[in-house]
Each structure stands twice: as C-alpha cells, then as structure tokens.
Short mmCIF file of C-alpha atoms and ligand atoms in Angstrom, two decimals:
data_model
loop_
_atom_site.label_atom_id
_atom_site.label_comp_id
_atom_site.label_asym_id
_atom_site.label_seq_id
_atom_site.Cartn_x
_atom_site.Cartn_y
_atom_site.Cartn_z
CA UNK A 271 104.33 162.88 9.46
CA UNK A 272 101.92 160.74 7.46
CA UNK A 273 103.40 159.78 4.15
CA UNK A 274 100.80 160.47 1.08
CA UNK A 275 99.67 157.12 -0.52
CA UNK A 276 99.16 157.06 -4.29
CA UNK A 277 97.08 154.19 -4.67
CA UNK A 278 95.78 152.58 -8.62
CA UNK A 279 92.92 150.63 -8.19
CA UNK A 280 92.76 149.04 -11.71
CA UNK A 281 89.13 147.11 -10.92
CA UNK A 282 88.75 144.46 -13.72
CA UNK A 283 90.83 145.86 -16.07
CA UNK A 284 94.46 144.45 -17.81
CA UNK A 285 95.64 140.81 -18.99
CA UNK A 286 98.75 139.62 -17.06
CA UNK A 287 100.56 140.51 -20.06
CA UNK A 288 99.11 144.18 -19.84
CA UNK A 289 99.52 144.54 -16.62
CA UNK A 290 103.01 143.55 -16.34
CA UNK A 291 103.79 146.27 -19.13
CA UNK A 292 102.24 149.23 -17.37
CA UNK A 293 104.24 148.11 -14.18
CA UNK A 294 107.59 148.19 -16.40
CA UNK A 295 106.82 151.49 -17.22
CA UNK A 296 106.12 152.68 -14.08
CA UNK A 297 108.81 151.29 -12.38
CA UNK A 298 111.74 153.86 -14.51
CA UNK A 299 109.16 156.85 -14.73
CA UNK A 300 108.66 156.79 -10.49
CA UNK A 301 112.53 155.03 -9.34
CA UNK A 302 113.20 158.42 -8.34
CA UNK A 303 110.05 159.08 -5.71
CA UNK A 304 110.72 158.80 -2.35
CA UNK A 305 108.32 160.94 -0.40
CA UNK A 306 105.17 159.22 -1.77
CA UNK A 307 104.01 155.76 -1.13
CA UNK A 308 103.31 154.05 -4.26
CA UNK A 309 100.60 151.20 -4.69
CA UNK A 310 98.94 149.02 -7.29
CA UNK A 311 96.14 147.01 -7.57
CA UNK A 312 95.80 144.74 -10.49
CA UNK A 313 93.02 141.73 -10.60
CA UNK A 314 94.23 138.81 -8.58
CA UNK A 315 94.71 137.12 -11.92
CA UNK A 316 98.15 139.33 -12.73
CA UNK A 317 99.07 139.96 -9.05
CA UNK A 318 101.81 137.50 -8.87
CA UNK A 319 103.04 138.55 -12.40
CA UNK A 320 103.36 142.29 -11.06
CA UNK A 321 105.10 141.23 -8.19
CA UNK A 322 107.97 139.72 -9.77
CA UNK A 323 108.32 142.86 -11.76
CA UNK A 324 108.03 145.64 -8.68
CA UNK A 325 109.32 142.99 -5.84
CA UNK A 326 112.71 145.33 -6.44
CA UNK A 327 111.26 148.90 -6.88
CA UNK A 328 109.41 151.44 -4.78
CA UNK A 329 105.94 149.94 -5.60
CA UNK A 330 103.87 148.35 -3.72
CA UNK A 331 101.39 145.22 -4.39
CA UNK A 332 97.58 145.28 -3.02
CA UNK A 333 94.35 143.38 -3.78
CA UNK A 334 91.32 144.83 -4.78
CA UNK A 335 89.32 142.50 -1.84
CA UNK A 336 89.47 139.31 -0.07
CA UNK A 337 87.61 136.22 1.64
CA UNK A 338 88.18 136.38 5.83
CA UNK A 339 88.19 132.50 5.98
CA UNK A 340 91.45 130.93 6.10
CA UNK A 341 90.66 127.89 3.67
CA UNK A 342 87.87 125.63 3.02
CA UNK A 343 85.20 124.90 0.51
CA UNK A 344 84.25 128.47 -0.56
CA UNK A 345 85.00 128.38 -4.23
CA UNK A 346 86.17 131.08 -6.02
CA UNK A 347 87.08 133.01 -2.61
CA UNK A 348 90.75 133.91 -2.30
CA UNK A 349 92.27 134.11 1.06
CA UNK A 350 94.18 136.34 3.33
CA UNK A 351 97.78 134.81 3.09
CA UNK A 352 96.79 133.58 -0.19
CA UNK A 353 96.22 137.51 -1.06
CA UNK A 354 99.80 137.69 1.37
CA UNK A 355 101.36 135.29 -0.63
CA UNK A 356 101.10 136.39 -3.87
CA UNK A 357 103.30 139.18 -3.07
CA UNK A 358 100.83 141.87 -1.69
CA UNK A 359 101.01 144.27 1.11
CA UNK A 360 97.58 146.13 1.02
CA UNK A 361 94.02 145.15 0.01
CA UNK A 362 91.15 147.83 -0.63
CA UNK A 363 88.20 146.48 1.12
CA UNK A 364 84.99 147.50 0.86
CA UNK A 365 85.15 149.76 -2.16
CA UNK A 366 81.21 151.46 -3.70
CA UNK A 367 81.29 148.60 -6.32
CA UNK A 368 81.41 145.70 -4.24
CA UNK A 369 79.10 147.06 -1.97
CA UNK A 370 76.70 148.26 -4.62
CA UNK A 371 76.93 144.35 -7.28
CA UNK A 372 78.36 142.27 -4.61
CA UNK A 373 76.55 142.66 -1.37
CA UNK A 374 79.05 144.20 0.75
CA UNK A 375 77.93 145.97 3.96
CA UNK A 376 79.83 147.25 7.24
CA UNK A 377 79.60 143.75 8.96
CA UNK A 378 81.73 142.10 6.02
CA UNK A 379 83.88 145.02 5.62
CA UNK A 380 84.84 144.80 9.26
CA UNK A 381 85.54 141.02 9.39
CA UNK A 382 87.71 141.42 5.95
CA UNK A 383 89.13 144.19 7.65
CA UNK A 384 90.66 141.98 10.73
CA UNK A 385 91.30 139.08 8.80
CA UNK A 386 93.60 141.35 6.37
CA UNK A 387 95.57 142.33 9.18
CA UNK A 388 95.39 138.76 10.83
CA UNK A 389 97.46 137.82 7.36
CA UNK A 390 100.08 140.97 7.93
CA UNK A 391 98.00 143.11 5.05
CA UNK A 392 97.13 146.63 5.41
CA UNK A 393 93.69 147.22 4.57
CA UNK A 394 92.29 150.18 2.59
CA UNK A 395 88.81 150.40 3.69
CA UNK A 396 86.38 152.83 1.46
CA UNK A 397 83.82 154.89 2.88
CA UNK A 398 81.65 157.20 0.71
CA UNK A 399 78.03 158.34 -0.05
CA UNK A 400 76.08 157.59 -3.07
CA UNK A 401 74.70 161.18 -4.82
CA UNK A 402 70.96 160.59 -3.45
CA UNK A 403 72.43 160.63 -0.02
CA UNK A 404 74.32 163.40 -0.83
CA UNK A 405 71.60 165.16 -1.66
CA UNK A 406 69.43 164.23 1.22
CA UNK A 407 72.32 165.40 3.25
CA UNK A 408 72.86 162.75 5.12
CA UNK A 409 76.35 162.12 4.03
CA UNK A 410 78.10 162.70 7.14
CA UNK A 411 75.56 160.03 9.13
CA UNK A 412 76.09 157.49 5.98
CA UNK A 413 79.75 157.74 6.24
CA UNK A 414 79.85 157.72 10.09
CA UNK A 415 78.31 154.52 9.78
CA UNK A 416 80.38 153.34 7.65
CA UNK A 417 83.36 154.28 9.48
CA UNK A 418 82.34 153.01 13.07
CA UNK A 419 81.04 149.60 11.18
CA UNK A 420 84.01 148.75 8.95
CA UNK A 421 86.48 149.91 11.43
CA UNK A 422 85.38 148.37 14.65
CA UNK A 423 87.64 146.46 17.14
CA UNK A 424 90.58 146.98 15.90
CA UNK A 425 93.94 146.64 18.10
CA UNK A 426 95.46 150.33 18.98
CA UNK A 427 98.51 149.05 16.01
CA UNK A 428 95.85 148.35 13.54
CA UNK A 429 93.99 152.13 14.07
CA UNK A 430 97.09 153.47 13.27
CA UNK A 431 97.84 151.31 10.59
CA UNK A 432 94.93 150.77 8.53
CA UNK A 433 94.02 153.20 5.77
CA UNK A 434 90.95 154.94 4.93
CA UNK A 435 89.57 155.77 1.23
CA UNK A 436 86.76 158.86 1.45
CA UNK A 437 84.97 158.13 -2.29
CA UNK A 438 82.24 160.04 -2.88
CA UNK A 439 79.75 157.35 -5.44
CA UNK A 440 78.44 159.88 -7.09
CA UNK A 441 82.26 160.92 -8.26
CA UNK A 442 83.45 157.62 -9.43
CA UNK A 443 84.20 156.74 -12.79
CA UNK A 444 81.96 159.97 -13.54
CA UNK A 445 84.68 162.80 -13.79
CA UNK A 446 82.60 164.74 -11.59
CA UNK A 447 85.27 165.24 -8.93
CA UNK A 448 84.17 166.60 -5.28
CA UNK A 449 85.78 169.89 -4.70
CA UNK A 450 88.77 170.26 -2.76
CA UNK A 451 86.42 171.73 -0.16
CA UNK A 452 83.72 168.94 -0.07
CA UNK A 453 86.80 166.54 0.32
CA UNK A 454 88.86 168.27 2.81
CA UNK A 455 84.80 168.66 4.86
CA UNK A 456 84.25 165.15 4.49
CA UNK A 457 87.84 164.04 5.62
CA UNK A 458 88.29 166.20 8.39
CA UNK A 459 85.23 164.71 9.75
CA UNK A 460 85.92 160.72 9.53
CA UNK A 461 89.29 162.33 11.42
CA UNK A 462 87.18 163.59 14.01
CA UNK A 463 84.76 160.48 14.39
CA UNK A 464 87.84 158.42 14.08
CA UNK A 465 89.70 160.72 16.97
CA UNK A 466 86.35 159.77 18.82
CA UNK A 467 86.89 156.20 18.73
CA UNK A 468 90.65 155.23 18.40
CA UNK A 469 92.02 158.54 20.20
CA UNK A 470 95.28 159.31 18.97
CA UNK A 471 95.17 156.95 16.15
CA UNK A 472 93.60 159.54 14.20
CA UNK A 473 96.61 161.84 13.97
CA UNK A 474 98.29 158.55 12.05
CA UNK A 475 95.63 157.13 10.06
CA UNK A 476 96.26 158.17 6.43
CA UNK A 477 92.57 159.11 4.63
CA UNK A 478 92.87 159.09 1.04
CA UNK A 479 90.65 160.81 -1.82
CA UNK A 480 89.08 158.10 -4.41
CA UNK A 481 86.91 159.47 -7.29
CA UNK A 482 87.86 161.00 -10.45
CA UNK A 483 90.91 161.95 -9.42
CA UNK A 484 93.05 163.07 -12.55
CA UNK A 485 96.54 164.61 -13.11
CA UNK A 486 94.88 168.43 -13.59
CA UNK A 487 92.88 167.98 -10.31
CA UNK A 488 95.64 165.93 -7.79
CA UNK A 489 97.58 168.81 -6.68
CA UNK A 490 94.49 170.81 -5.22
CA UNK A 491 93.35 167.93 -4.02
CA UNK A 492 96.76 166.94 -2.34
CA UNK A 493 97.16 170.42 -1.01
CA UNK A 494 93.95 170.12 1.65
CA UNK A 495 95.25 169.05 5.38
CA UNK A 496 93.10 165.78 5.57
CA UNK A 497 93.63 163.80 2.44
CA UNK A 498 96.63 162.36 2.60
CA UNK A 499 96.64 160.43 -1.18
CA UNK A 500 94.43 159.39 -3.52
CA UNK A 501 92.90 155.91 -4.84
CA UNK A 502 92.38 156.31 -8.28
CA UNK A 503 90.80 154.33 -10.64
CA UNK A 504 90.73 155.11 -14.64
CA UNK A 505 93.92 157.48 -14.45
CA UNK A 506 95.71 154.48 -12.72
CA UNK A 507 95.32 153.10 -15.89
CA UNK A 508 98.72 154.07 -17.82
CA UNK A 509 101.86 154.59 -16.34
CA UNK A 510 102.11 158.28 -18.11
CA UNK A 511 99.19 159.51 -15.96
CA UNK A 512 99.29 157.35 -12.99
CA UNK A 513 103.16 158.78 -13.07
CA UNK A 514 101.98 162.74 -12.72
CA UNK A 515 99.53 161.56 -10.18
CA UNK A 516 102.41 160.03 -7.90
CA UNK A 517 104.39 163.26 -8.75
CA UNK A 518 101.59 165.44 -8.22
P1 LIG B 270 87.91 156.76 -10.85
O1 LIG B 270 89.24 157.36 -10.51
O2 LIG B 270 87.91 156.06 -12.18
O3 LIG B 270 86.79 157.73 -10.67
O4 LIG B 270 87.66 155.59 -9.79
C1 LIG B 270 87.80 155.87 -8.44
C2 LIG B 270 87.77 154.60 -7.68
O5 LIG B 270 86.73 153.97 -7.57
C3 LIG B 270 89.01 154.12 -7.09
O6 LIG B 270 88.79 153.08 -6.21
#
C-alpha cells in the first residue's frame, strides 16, 4: 500500500556534465523497476540538465530546498515553481545540514513545506536528532517537535502526500548506521505522533530512513514495517550503488 521511495540526495556534489552521466547510467541499470519509486536530487545548478535526460524514464526529479516567496528581490533564493519548473516533482526540506550551517528551524521548514505544495511539489521533510540528544535521550521529544513544527497545517491531501525523512545526525555521512531496531523505534513513533495529528493520514504517509544507508545495510533496513525507503546521500553517488539500493 505505500510504495518504497529510493531517494539520492547528492548535496553539493556533481558538475552538470557529471551529473547528467550518472543519470544515463541509471536510467538502463533501473528501466526495469517498477515497485520502487525512484528519486534524485542533484544541485539546482544540473537540475534542468537531469531532467531532459530522466523526463522519459522511471526517475524522478527533486530539489535539495527552496525559498517560500513567489518572486521578488531575495537574491540567490530559488522559488517554488521555479524549483517546479525546472522539471522537479519533490524537494527535501529541512534536511540536518541546512538546519545545522544555514539556520533552518521548524517555523521555516513548515512555511517551505506549504509553499512546496502551493507549487504542486511533494516535500520531503527531515526530522532527526543530533548524537548529544541522543544521548540525553531526548530523541523522541526532539523529533516530536520537529514533526508537529515542520508539518503543521497542512490540508488532509497534503498529510497524505507529503513525505517524511527520519535521519538520525549522528549517522550521516558517518557510516555509523542506526540499527534496524533504533530506526523501525524511531519511525513507528513519528507514525504514531503523526496518527495523533492528521488521523488516518498516517497509514499513507511514506517515512523514509536517511543516514548511512549503503547497499550491505538497505535490505534490513527495508525489511522493518515503518520505513518505507531511504534518502541516501554518499551511496547516491554512482549509479552502480545507488542501483542495488533501488533494487535492494
Ligand atoms: P549519507 O547517506 O551520506 O550518510 O547521507 C545521508 C543524508 O544526509 C541524506 O539526506
């Protein structure tokens, strides 16, 4: 009932050139998938690039963030339907590293959140605690938090629509993966705080896995009943890897 999401965040990695290549690639290695949900996102510099390479294929386009003005003078801000435009049908918002160098927080998250789907995006909102919460054990308050924050007011379509990404800081980029048990814990709970708010939403509302996931640890991973894909950074990287993660 809810389709898994493979999701490559490449963060500020590839030229156009680069990032057209890996997307060649990937395109004959996945043509055959059809139960997973396949999604990249490149820098906004090679978006447009990709998309007239996957525009015909089973991959999807997203942005790694995005202004919630329309238009104006806010240089170097990219807009919704300029995100839209470009070919993209998802945007991650709110991911560790924009909250942690950029000065994200839940109010910001939420308003990107509403003006993504105010531009027909689907947004990928990240949730996750840093390793000195974790170890003050307050990780289920931080991400509750998080969760009724980012996610507020949204329309009964959007609950259902929008997608959540449980990353654990402290398992980014570090290869220090969370168990299958500390994820599956951790999901089932924003499930439960989400069933809280949106109601039946929550049975629909696809939470995905971000944080060294890698092609040895995605099936155990995929395998608990919460997590529903993955967002994955460095193995997103080449098509060869990114491939076994879609085929996990
Ligand atoms: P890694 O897969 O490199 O740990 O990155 C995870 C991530 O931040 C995806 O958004």
């Amino acid at each position: 009932m809810r389709k898994p999401l493979m999701a490559g965040n490449w963060k500020m990695n590839k030229t156009v050139g680069e990032a057209v290549a890996m997307v060649k690639a990937l395109k004959t290695a996945v043509a055959d998938v059809t139960d997973v949900e396949i999604l990249v996102c490149p820098t906004y510099t090679a978006l447009y690039a990709v998309y007239n390479e996957i525009k015909d294929s089973n991959i999807n386009l997203g942005a790694q963030n995005l202004f919630w003005e329309a238009k104006g003078a806010f240089t170097g801000e990219i807009s919704p339907s300029m995100v839209k435009d470009a070919g993209c049908s998802y945007v991650i918002i709110g991911h560790s590293e924009r909250r942690q160098y950029f000065g994200e927080t839940d109010e910001t998250v939420n308003k990107r959140t509403k003006a993504a789907f105010g531009a027909g995006l689907i947004p990928i909102v990240c949730v996750g605690e840093t390793l000195e919460e974790r170890e003050k054990n307050i990780t289920f308050q931080v991400v509750e938090t998080q969760v009724r924050g980012g996610l507020a007011n949204l329309t009964a379509e959007e609950s259902a629509a929008v997608v959540i990404a449980y990353e654990p800081v402290w398992a980014i980029g570090t290869g220090k993966t969370a168990t299958p048990q500390q994820a599956q814990e951790v999901h089932a709970f924003i499930r439960k705080i989400y069933k809280e708010i949106y109601g039946d939403a929550a049975d629909k509302v696809r939470i995905l896995y971000g944080g060294s996931v890698n092609p040895k640890n995605v099936s155990d991973l995929m395998k608990q009943s919460d997590i529903d894909g993955g967002l994955v950074g460095g193995a997103s990287l080449e098509a060869e890897s990114f491939t076994q993660l879609v085929k996990y």
